[in-house]
Amino acid sequence: MGKKISLKKGSREDMSELVNVAAIFGEDVFNDTVMQERLPKKVYKELKKAIGEGKELDPSTADVIAHEMKEWAIEKGATHYTHWFQPLTGVTAEKHDSFISAPLSSGKVLMSFSGKELIKGEPDASSFPSGGLRATFEARGYTAWDCTSPAFVRHDAAGATLCIPTAFCSYTGEALDQKTPLLRSMEAVNTQALRLIRLFGNTTSKKVTPSVGPEQEYFLVDAEKFQQRKDLIYTGRTLFGAMPPKGQELDDHYFGTIRQRIAGFMKDVNEQLWKVGVTAKTQHNEVAPAQHELAPIYAEANVAVDHNHIVMQTLKRVACQHGMKCLLHEKPFAGVNGSGKHNNWSLTTDDGKNLLDPGKTPHENIQFLLVLTCILKAVDEHADLLRESAADPGNDHRLGANEAPPAIISIFLGEQLEDVLEQLVNTGEATHSLKGGKLETGVRTLPELAKDATDRNRTSPFAFTGNKFEFRMVGSRDSIAGPNVVLNTIVAEAFAEACDAIEGAEDFQKAVHDQIKKYAVEHQKIVFNGNGYSDEWIEEAKRRGLPNIKSMVEAIPALTTEKSVEMFEKFKVFTKAELESRAEIKFENYAKAINIEARTMIDMASKQFIPAVIKYTKELADTVVAVKAAGADTDVQSDLLKEVSALLGKTKQALTQLIQVTDQAASMEEGEAQARYYHFDVVPAMEALRAPVDELEMIVDKEAWPMPSYGDLIFEV
Ligand code: ADP
Ligand code: MG
């Protein structure tokens, strides 16, 4: 397995080794094929049952699986195993244990790995955010194997490590991670979606799972230049930087030819991803210079979330191997586009039916229209939660800034579906579809829908794209777990309500029809097909009463509203305490992120920019004296000296102000008020410091400037 096809001598030198994708795909994954090959039939069956139906594994079965997994991993060179989990820090965490057991009397060691070690881990949880759920003295936290996401062996500088995807909970069972609520929400939407399709006569599908395909955007910069920027090192984004003469205005980077250095990087990324079973599919240059995108083929939500973490880690690791740094921050550079993550979402049955597929017959259409209008209702009623799920400090720079969708949640349906919806609202029934769909008449008949009868709309935060919804607000660095927890749960709630209304109705057709109409009428206001970047839309959205939540600190309270608590508790996704702890953690995370940015700016301004500019003014002053002594005109030098000195003064003043507000913020008690202070007082002070420094960069000798410029960073990768 995994044999590479090497090129014969005499082949083109600039070509790298060719790869047989089919041969290497999944070679480092403990997948179904491996399980079937290695596990005794009975054990394999038990495990499949556990995976498919969420059945618990008995200890002896777990022991057999653990043993085989270990043997397999050791054959791949693994020395350690790790319970790989997703705490609320936003990144993944792991603690490595080697397979060795206590030395034998012979002085040799055996390699061991028990079922207990596979199923449960107990990392000291005291240093992970828990938002008050767990007192520090009760540091116990447990990681539990998520057998629905396959284990894999990761190869890196540490050698090879068996990674076991796990959920992370407190001693009392509260979720301390991203995965646990995601699994719970998948369960919720499964139950309600099954109820719904049963009503339409589907008796064969056993399971409905959310399918998710996240498109990952990122930047690549040269590692040496990166190392010269404290802001990139500490915060992942530039906090200063004047625009180069050229930005992205020519649109020449988007889908442009991929340069060789980047192509070599992408090749290695793909290869490493394929080996661990990630279906890396699409790659291209993005809008901003140095910006790129990678999209896998969609997968079940929890696998997609795990894979997205693997993608982010792989991008970072391989970038280093290529002398580059991968920036996953939402806004690494002001003035050019930032990065996001389009979260494509649909619902698929175990026998391959997509509930978001409009279908070909009116019978399918009617189920589709019910699903669709349920989603309208879900998104309309919980727009604040959806918005919150995309909130992170970096995304505050994007949402509503003419490059990402606005901070207002709306749904794009496309002309055809919007027309159907309008007919439903206006006349109570829809009798035809636009663009050649067959005209159906009759009281209860719904129109046949043609797929892709409409254009795309890139400005919408939540767009229907043929057979899935694309949630476009998510930040590039963020976990996609949060958005999918919200999507799954709000849709489960809408399905449940619709089923309550329809189940037991005397006239099924009429009941469905009435429900569709009701939702269409009540929630049509969330549908918007126009330009989401325009100012008119902001006004119009206000008239419609849609929330426009501009920042992370203003979004977080959505988590703990009565409406949110009621829903999440009803579907057993979060308890009130878990929601409160999450809100608390988010406020803290925000405050910490901004505090680090502010301190980094203070550091850079005090130790790099101001000293560099002082030196430069001295040089200018010396020049003025020397030139004057030589009897020549010094107007230019003097003017420049004045201009630079004035900006230097402004810089010092803004620095003093930033130090003052940052100290003030840091002295406050952690929580909402502190986070708001960081947002409303510290962030503007940061901007006020940046402005004169960026102006200085435009007029100070490049040789005197203490770090690489935007031009150096994004045009010279
Ligand atoms: P786009 O629609 O943005 O042009 P694609 O059609 O290639 O791009 O899809 C983007 C992402 O959406 C990919 O990750 C793809 O696998 C995923 N995707 C496609 N169909 C579905 C679906 N039914 N459910 C969820 N994701 C999907
Ligand atoms: Mg897309």
Short mmCIF file of C-alpha atoms and ligand atoms in Angstrom, two decimals, residues 210-215 255 279 281-282 293-299 342-348 354 356-357 456 465-470 472, ligand 1:
data_model
loop_
_atom_site.label_atom_id
_atom_site.label_comp_id
_atom_site.label_asym_id
_atom_site.label_seq_id
_atom_site.Cartn_x
_atom_site.Cartn_y
_atom_site.Cartn_z
CA PRO A 210 -26.29 16.30 8.88
CA SER A 211 -23.76 16.37 6.05
CA VAL A 212 -21.17 19.11 6.25
CA GLY A 213 -18.59 20.37 3.76
CA PRO A 214 -16.46 23.23 5.05
CA GLU A 215 -14.44 25.31 2.59
CA PHE A 255 -8.57 31.43 -9.37
CA THR A 279 -11.07 13.94 1.17
CA LYS A 281 -10.89 17.88 -3.19
CA THR A 282 -10.73 21.47 -4.36
CA GLU A 293 -8.74 27.79 -0.28
CA LEU A 294 -9.06 24.07 0.32
CA ALA A 295 -12.35 22.18 0.36
CA PRO A 296 -12.93 18.52 1.14
CA ILE A 297 -15.88 16.42 0.00
CA TYR A 298 -18.64 16.68 2.57
CA ALA A 299 -18.92 14.14 5.37
CA HIS A 342 -18.25 28.30 4.19
CA ASN A 343 -20.19 25.68 6.07
CA ASN A 344 -22.22 23.66 3.56
CA TRP A 345 -24.97 21.78 5.34
CA SER A 346 -27.70 19.33 4.38
CA LEU A 347 -29.53 16.35 5.86
CA THR A 348 -28.95 12.90 4.44
CA ASN A 354 -30.91 14.29 0.74
CA LEU A 356 -32.74 19.31 0.89
CA ASP A 357 -33.03 17.99 -2.61
CA ARG A 456 -25.64 32.36 -7.08
CA THR A 465 -27.30 26.23 -3.33
CA GLY A 466 -29.31 23.56 -5.11
CA ASN A 467 -29.43 20.82 -2.49
CA LYS A 468 -27.74 22.30 0.57
CA PHE A 469 -27.49 25.48 2.56
CA GLU A 470 -24.24 27.34 2.71
CA ARG A 472 -21.00 31.75 4.97
P1 ADP B 1 -19.81 25.67 -4.27
O1 ADP B 1 -21.22 25.18 -4.18
O2 ADP B 1 -19.41 26.55 -3.13
O3 ADP B 1 -19.40 26.21 -5.58
P2 ADP B 1 -19.17 22.87 -4.20
O4 ADP B 1 -20.41 22.54 -4.88
O5 ADP B 1 -17.93 22.25 -4.70
O6 ADP B 1 -18.87 24.41 -4.15
O7 ADP B 1 -19.32 22.51 -2.67
C1 ADP B 1 -18.64 23.13 -1.68
C2 ADP B 1 -18.64 22.21 -0.51
O8 ADP B 1 -19.97 21.77 -0.26
C3 ADP B 1 -17.80 20.96 -0.71
O9 ADP B 1 -17.14 20.67 0.50
C4 ADP B 1 -18.86 19.93 -1.02
O10 ADP B 1 -18.45 18.62 -0.71
C5 ADP B 1 -19.97 20.38 -0.12
N1 ADP B 1 -21.27 19.80 -0.46
C6 ADP B 1 -21.73 19.43 -1.67
N2 ADP B 1 -22.96 18.88 -1.56
C7 ADP B 1 -23.28 18.90 -0.24
C8 ADP B 1 -24.38 18.46 0.53
N3 ADP B 1 -25.45 17.89 -0.03
N4 ADP B 1 -24.34 18.66 1.87
C9 ADP B 1 -23.29 19.23 2.45
N5 ADP B 1 -22.23 19.65 1.78
C10 ADP B 1 -22.20 19.49 0.46
#
